Amino acid sequence: MIAPEGRGIGVANGVDTFRILHVSTGNVCRSPITERLTRYALSHRLGDPLAGGLIVESAGTWGHEGAPMEPNAETVLTDLGADPSGFTGRELLDEHVIRADLVLTATRDHRAQVISMGHSAGLRTFTLKEFTRLVRAIDPATLPDPRCDGFVERARALVRAAAALRGWLLAPSAEADEVYDPYGAPITFFRSIGDEINQALDPVVTALTGVPAGR
């Protein structure tokens, strides 16, 4: 879906693209939930995110290549209105990091693993909750208007602004930036993780699109 030019200047179907990569451990619980909830939220607000150049993917640092999503994760997505169908797990590869414009991880350990792969990933890799915290501090008026400049330019500006704030806006605690692994847990814990992810994504999608959830 992306041309050989790679990160930041990819083109899919003639449209400039911005690629969001969600990363967890096995790519069967947290990152699939986050991927599909992001797609759902973008579709709800934009109609067709691909038309705006926004591509959402996921992978796992110890990804179960080709594995299906955990059944409890599928249930959580269905409960939240998102589509779990057709998902297959992927192991995180260099090419995924190279092509990503924004990497959002479940935990700080995942973030460190992505950054350790190189590819100048440090300035575009955040935990999901870290990125949410930073995005909340960014004045939307300082970002490009997607109606004039497009969603891709707005998204790139958002990542630059968040990276610039990172050293100034620290987490209140080490645990504040973590999304804990529900693998093997009962459906009640999966649902709490799904709600946690959904709440963290809302301000991110609003900042990316300039469209609040209620519209």
Short mmCIF file of C-alpha atoms in Angstrom, two decimals:
data_model
loop_
_atom_site.label_atom_id
_atom_site.label_comp_id
_atom_site.label_asym_id
_atom_site.label_seq_id
_atom_site.Cartn_x
_atom_site.Cartn_y
_atom_site.Cartn_z
CA MET A 1 0.00 0.00 0.00
CA ILE A 2 3.01 2.27 0.25
CA ALA A 3 5.54 3.22 -2.36
CA PRO A 4 9.29 2.56 -1.97
CA GLU A 5 9.88 6.14 -0.90
CA GLY A 6 9.04 4.98 2.64
CA ARG A 7 8.19 6.90 5.78
CA GLY A 8 6.75 10.38 5.52
CA ILE A 9 6.45 10.45 1.75
CA GLY A 10 4.47 7.31 1.11
CA VAL A 11 1.77 7.25 -1.52
CA ALA A 12 -1.18 4.85 -1.63
CA ASN A 13 -3.57 5.00 -4.56
CA GLY A 14 -2.21 8.41 -5.50
CA VAL A 15 -2.78 9.84 -2.00
CA ASP A 16 -0.02 11.09 0.31
CA THR A 17 -0.07 8.85 3.39
CA PHE A 18 0.53 8.90 7.12
CA ARG A 19 1.05 5.47 8.66
CA ILE A 20 0.17 4.74 12.31
CA LEU A 21 1.66 1.57 13.82
CA HIS A 22 0.35 0.13 17.10
CA VAL A 23 2.75 -2.19 18.93
CA SER A 24 2.28 -4.64 21.81
CA THR A 25 3.83 -8.03 22.61
CA GLY A 26 1.97 -10.83 20.85
CA ASN A 27 -0.18 -8.71 18.49
CA VAL A 28 -3.24 -10.69 19.53
CA CYS A 29 -4.72 -8.52 22.34
CA ARG A 30 -3.75 -4.90 22.97
CA SER A 31 -2.41 -3.77 19.59
CA PRO A 32 -5.25 -5.39 17.59
CA ILE A 33 -7.78 -3.71 19.88
CA THR A 34 -6.00 -0.38 19.46
CA GLU A 35 -5.64 -0.78 15.69
CA ARG A 36 -9.29 -1.61 15.11
CA LEU A 37 -10.58 1.05 17.53
CA THR A 38 -8.42 3.65 15.75
CA ARG A 39 -9.79 2.58 12.38
CA TYR A 40 -13.33 2.67 13.73
CA ALA A 41 -12.90 6.15 15.21
CA LEU A 42 -11.32 7.51 12.04
CA SER A 43 -14.04 6.01 9.87
CA HIS A 44 -16.74 7.41 12.14
CA ARG A 45 -15.32 10.92 11.79
CA LEU A 46 -13.94 10.93 8.25
CA GLY A 47 -15.97 8.32 6.41
CA ASP A 48 -12.93 6.84 4.66
CA PRO A 49 -9.59 7.37 6.45
CA LEU A 50 -7.68 6.07 3.43
CA ALA A 51 -9.12 8.90 1.37
CA GLY A 52 -7.40 11.25 3.82
CA GLY A 53 -4.19 9.23 3.63
CA LEU A 54 -4.34 7.76 7.15
CA ILE A 55 -3.28 4.09 7.37
CA VAL A 56 -3.51 2.13 10.64
CA GLU A 57 -1.63 -1.11 11.32
CA SER A 58 -0.25 -3.16 14.23
CA ALA A 59 2.49 -5.65 15.07
CA GLY A 60 4.01 -7.39 18.10
CA THR A 61 7.54 -7.42 19.46
CA TRP A 62 7.03 -11.16 19.96
CA GLY A 63 4.23 -11.28 17.46
CA HIS A 64 2.42 -14.51 16.65
CA GLU A 65 2.74 -14.31 12.86
CA GLY A 66 -0.54 -15.24 11.22
CA ALA A 67 -2.34 -15.86 14.54
CA PRO A 68 -5.95 -14.82 15.03
CA MET A 69 -6.96 -12.19 17.53
CA GLU A 70 -7.76 -13.44 21.02
CA PRO A 71 -11.52 -14.20 21.29
CA ASN A 72 -11.92 -11.87 24.28
CA ALA A 73 -10.30 -9.07 22.26
CA GLU A 74 -12.78 -9.72 19.45
CA THR A 75 -15.64 -9.52 21.95
CA VAL A 76 -14.39 -6.20 23.31
CA LEU A 77 -14.15 -4.72 19.82
CA THR A 78 -17.63 -5.90 18.92
CA ASP A 79 -19.01 -4.43 22.16
CA LEU A 80 -17.40 -1.08 21.28
CA GLY A 81 -18.79 -1.10 17.74
CA ALA A 82 -15.54 -1.89 15.92
CA ASP A 83 -14.94 -4.71 13.43
CA PRO A 84 -12.56 -7.50 14.54
CA SER A 85 -12.90 -9.58 11.38
CA GLY A 86 -10.03 -10.57 9.10
CA PHE A 87 -7.24 -9.87 11.56
CA THR A 88 -3.98 -11.83 11.54
CA GLY A 89 -1.04 -11.22 13.87
CA ARG A 90 2.34 -9.93 12.70
CA GLU A 91 5.82 -9.95 14.17
CA LEU A 92 7.34 -6.47 14.31
CA LEU A 93 9.90 -6.06 11.54
CA ASP A 94 12.34 -3.32 10.62
CA GLU A 95 10.24 -2.44 7.58
CA HIS A 96 7.21 -1.72 9.78
CA VAL A 97 9.19 0.79 11.84
CA ILE A 98 10.83 2.33 8.78
CA ARG A 99 7.48 2.98 7.13
CA ALA A 100 5.65 4.25 10.22
CA ASP A 101 5.12 7.97 10.71
CA LEU A 102 3.82 7.40 14.24
CA VAL A 103 4.42 4.37 16.47
CA LEU A 104 2.15 4.00 19.51
CA THR A 105 3.09 1.24 21.95
CA ALA A 106 1.26 -0.39 24.83
CA THR A 107 4.13 0.04 27.32
CA ARG A 108 7.43 1.81 27.87
CA ASP A 109 9.26 -1.48 27.29
CA HIS A 110 7.67 -1.78 23.85
CA ARG A 111 8.65 1.82 23.12
CA ALA A 112 12.25 1.07 24.10
CA GLN A 113 12.29 -2.02 21.88
CA VAL A 114 11.03 -0.06 18.88
CA ILE A 115 13.58 2.70 19.43
CA SER A 116 16.38 0.14 19.84
CA MET A 117 15.66 -1.07 16.30
CA GLY A 118 17.02 2.25 15.05
CA HIS A 119 15.61 3.88 11.92
CA SER A 120 15.46 7.28 13.69
CA ALA A 121 12.35 6.05 15.47
CA GLY A 122 12.81 7.97 18.72
CA LEU A 123 11.00 11.16 17.75
CA ARG A 124 7.96 9.32 16.38
CA THR A 125 7.55 6.56 18.95
CA PHE A 126 5.45 7.02 22.10
CA THR A 127 3.38 4.90 24.39
CA LEU A 128 -0.30 5.40 23.61
CA LYS A 129 -1.00 7.06 26.95
CA GLU A 130 2.11 9.22 26.69
CA PHE A 131 0.99 10.47 23.29
CA THR A 132 -2.50 11.15 24.66
CA ARG A 133 -1.05 13.24 27.48
CA LEU A 134 1.12 15.25 25.11
CA VAL A 135 -1.68 15.75 22.57
CA ARG A 136 -3.95 17.18 25.26
CA ALA A 137 -1.37 19.92 25.85
CA ILE A 138 -1.16 20.97 22.19
CA ASP A 139 -3.29 23.90 21.06
CA PRO A 140 -5.27 22.64 18.02
CA ALA A 141 -5.07 26.15 16.54
CA THR A 142 -1.32 25.67 16.07
CA LEU A 143 -1.85 22.64 13.81
CA PRO A 144 -2.53 22.78 10.05
CA ASP A 145 -6.18 22.96 9.09
CA PRO A 146 -7.00 19.59 7.47
CA ARG A 147 -9.56 21.27 5.21
CA CYS A 148 -6.77 23.30 3.62
CA ASP A 149 -3.58 21.32 4.20
CA GLY A 150 -4.90 17.77 4.49
CA PHE A 151 -4.92 15.24 7.29
CA VAL A 152 -1.41 13.98 6.54
CA GLU A 153 0.19 17.40 7.08
CA ARG A 154 -1.83 17.86 10.26
CA ALA A 155 -0.74 14.45 11.55
CA ARG A 156 2.93 15.12 10.83
CA ALA A 157 2.74 18.47 12.62
CA LEU A 158 1.04 16.78 15.59
CA VAL A 159 3.89 14.26 15.96
CA ARG A 160 6.51 17.02 15.78
CA ALA A 161 4.68 19.05 18.43
CA ALA A 162 4.31 16.04 20.73
CA ALA A 163 8.00 15.17 20.39
CA ALA A 164 8.94 18.74 21.30
CA LEU A 165 6.81 18.58 24.47
CA ARG A 166 8.03 15.19 25.68
CA GLY A 167 10.85 16.46 27.89
CA TRP A 168 8.64 19.12 29.47
CA LEU A 169 5.43 17.22 30.21
CA LEU A 170 6.34 14.16 32.24
CA ALA A 171 4.07 11.35 33.40
CA PRO A 172 2.78 11.66 36.98
CA SER A 173 3.99 8.09 37.60
CA ALA A 174 5.77 5.30 35.74
CA GLU A 175 2.52 3.33 35.53
CA ALA A 176 0.61 6.23 33.98
CA ASP A 177 1.94 5.45 30.51
CA GLU A 178 1.26 1.69 30.61
CA VAL A 179 -1.54 -0.38 29.12
CA TYR A 180 -1.32 -3.72 30.89
CA ASP A 181 -1.53 -7.07 29.12
CA PRO A 182 -4.92 -8.82 29.43
CA TYR A 183 -3.67 -12.05 27.80
CA GLY A 184 -5.18 -15.00 29.64
CA ALA A 185 -7.37 -12.77 31.82
CA PRO A 186 -11.17 -12.96 32.07
CA ILE A 187 -13.40 -10.92 29.81
CA THR A 188 -14.00 -8.34 32.56
CA PHE A 189 -10.33 -7.36 32.50
CA PHE A 190 -10.31 -7.31 28.70
CA ARG A 191 -13.26 -4.93 28.80
CA SER A 192 -11.49 -2.62 31.24
CA ILE A 193 -8.43 -2.56 28.96
CA GLY A 194 -10.64 -1.92 25.94
CA ASP A 195 -12.29 1.02 27.69
CA GLU A 196 -8.87 2.33 28.75
CA ILE A 197 -7.57 2.18 25.18
CA ASN A 198 -10.75 3.72 23.79
CA GLN A 199 -10.54 6.66 26.19
CA ALA A 200 -6.86 7.22 25.39
CA LEU A 201 -7.55 7.17 21.65
CA ASP A 202 -10.36 9.74 21.66
CA PRO A 203 -8.21 12.89 22.07
CA VAL A 204 -5.62 11.44 19.69
CA VAL A 205 -8.13 10.92 16.89
CA THR A 206 -9.64 14.33 17.56
CA ALA A 207 -6.21 15.94 17.26
CA LEU A 208 -5.37 13.98 14.11
CA THR A 209 -8.58 14.86 12.31
CA GLY A 210 -9.74 18.11 13.89
CA VAL A 211 -13.14 16.43 14.23
CA PRO A 212 -14.54 15.83 17.76
CA ALA A 213 -16.14 12.49 18.57
CA GLY A 214 -19.65 13.90 18.72
CA ARG A 215 -19.67 15.11 15.12
#
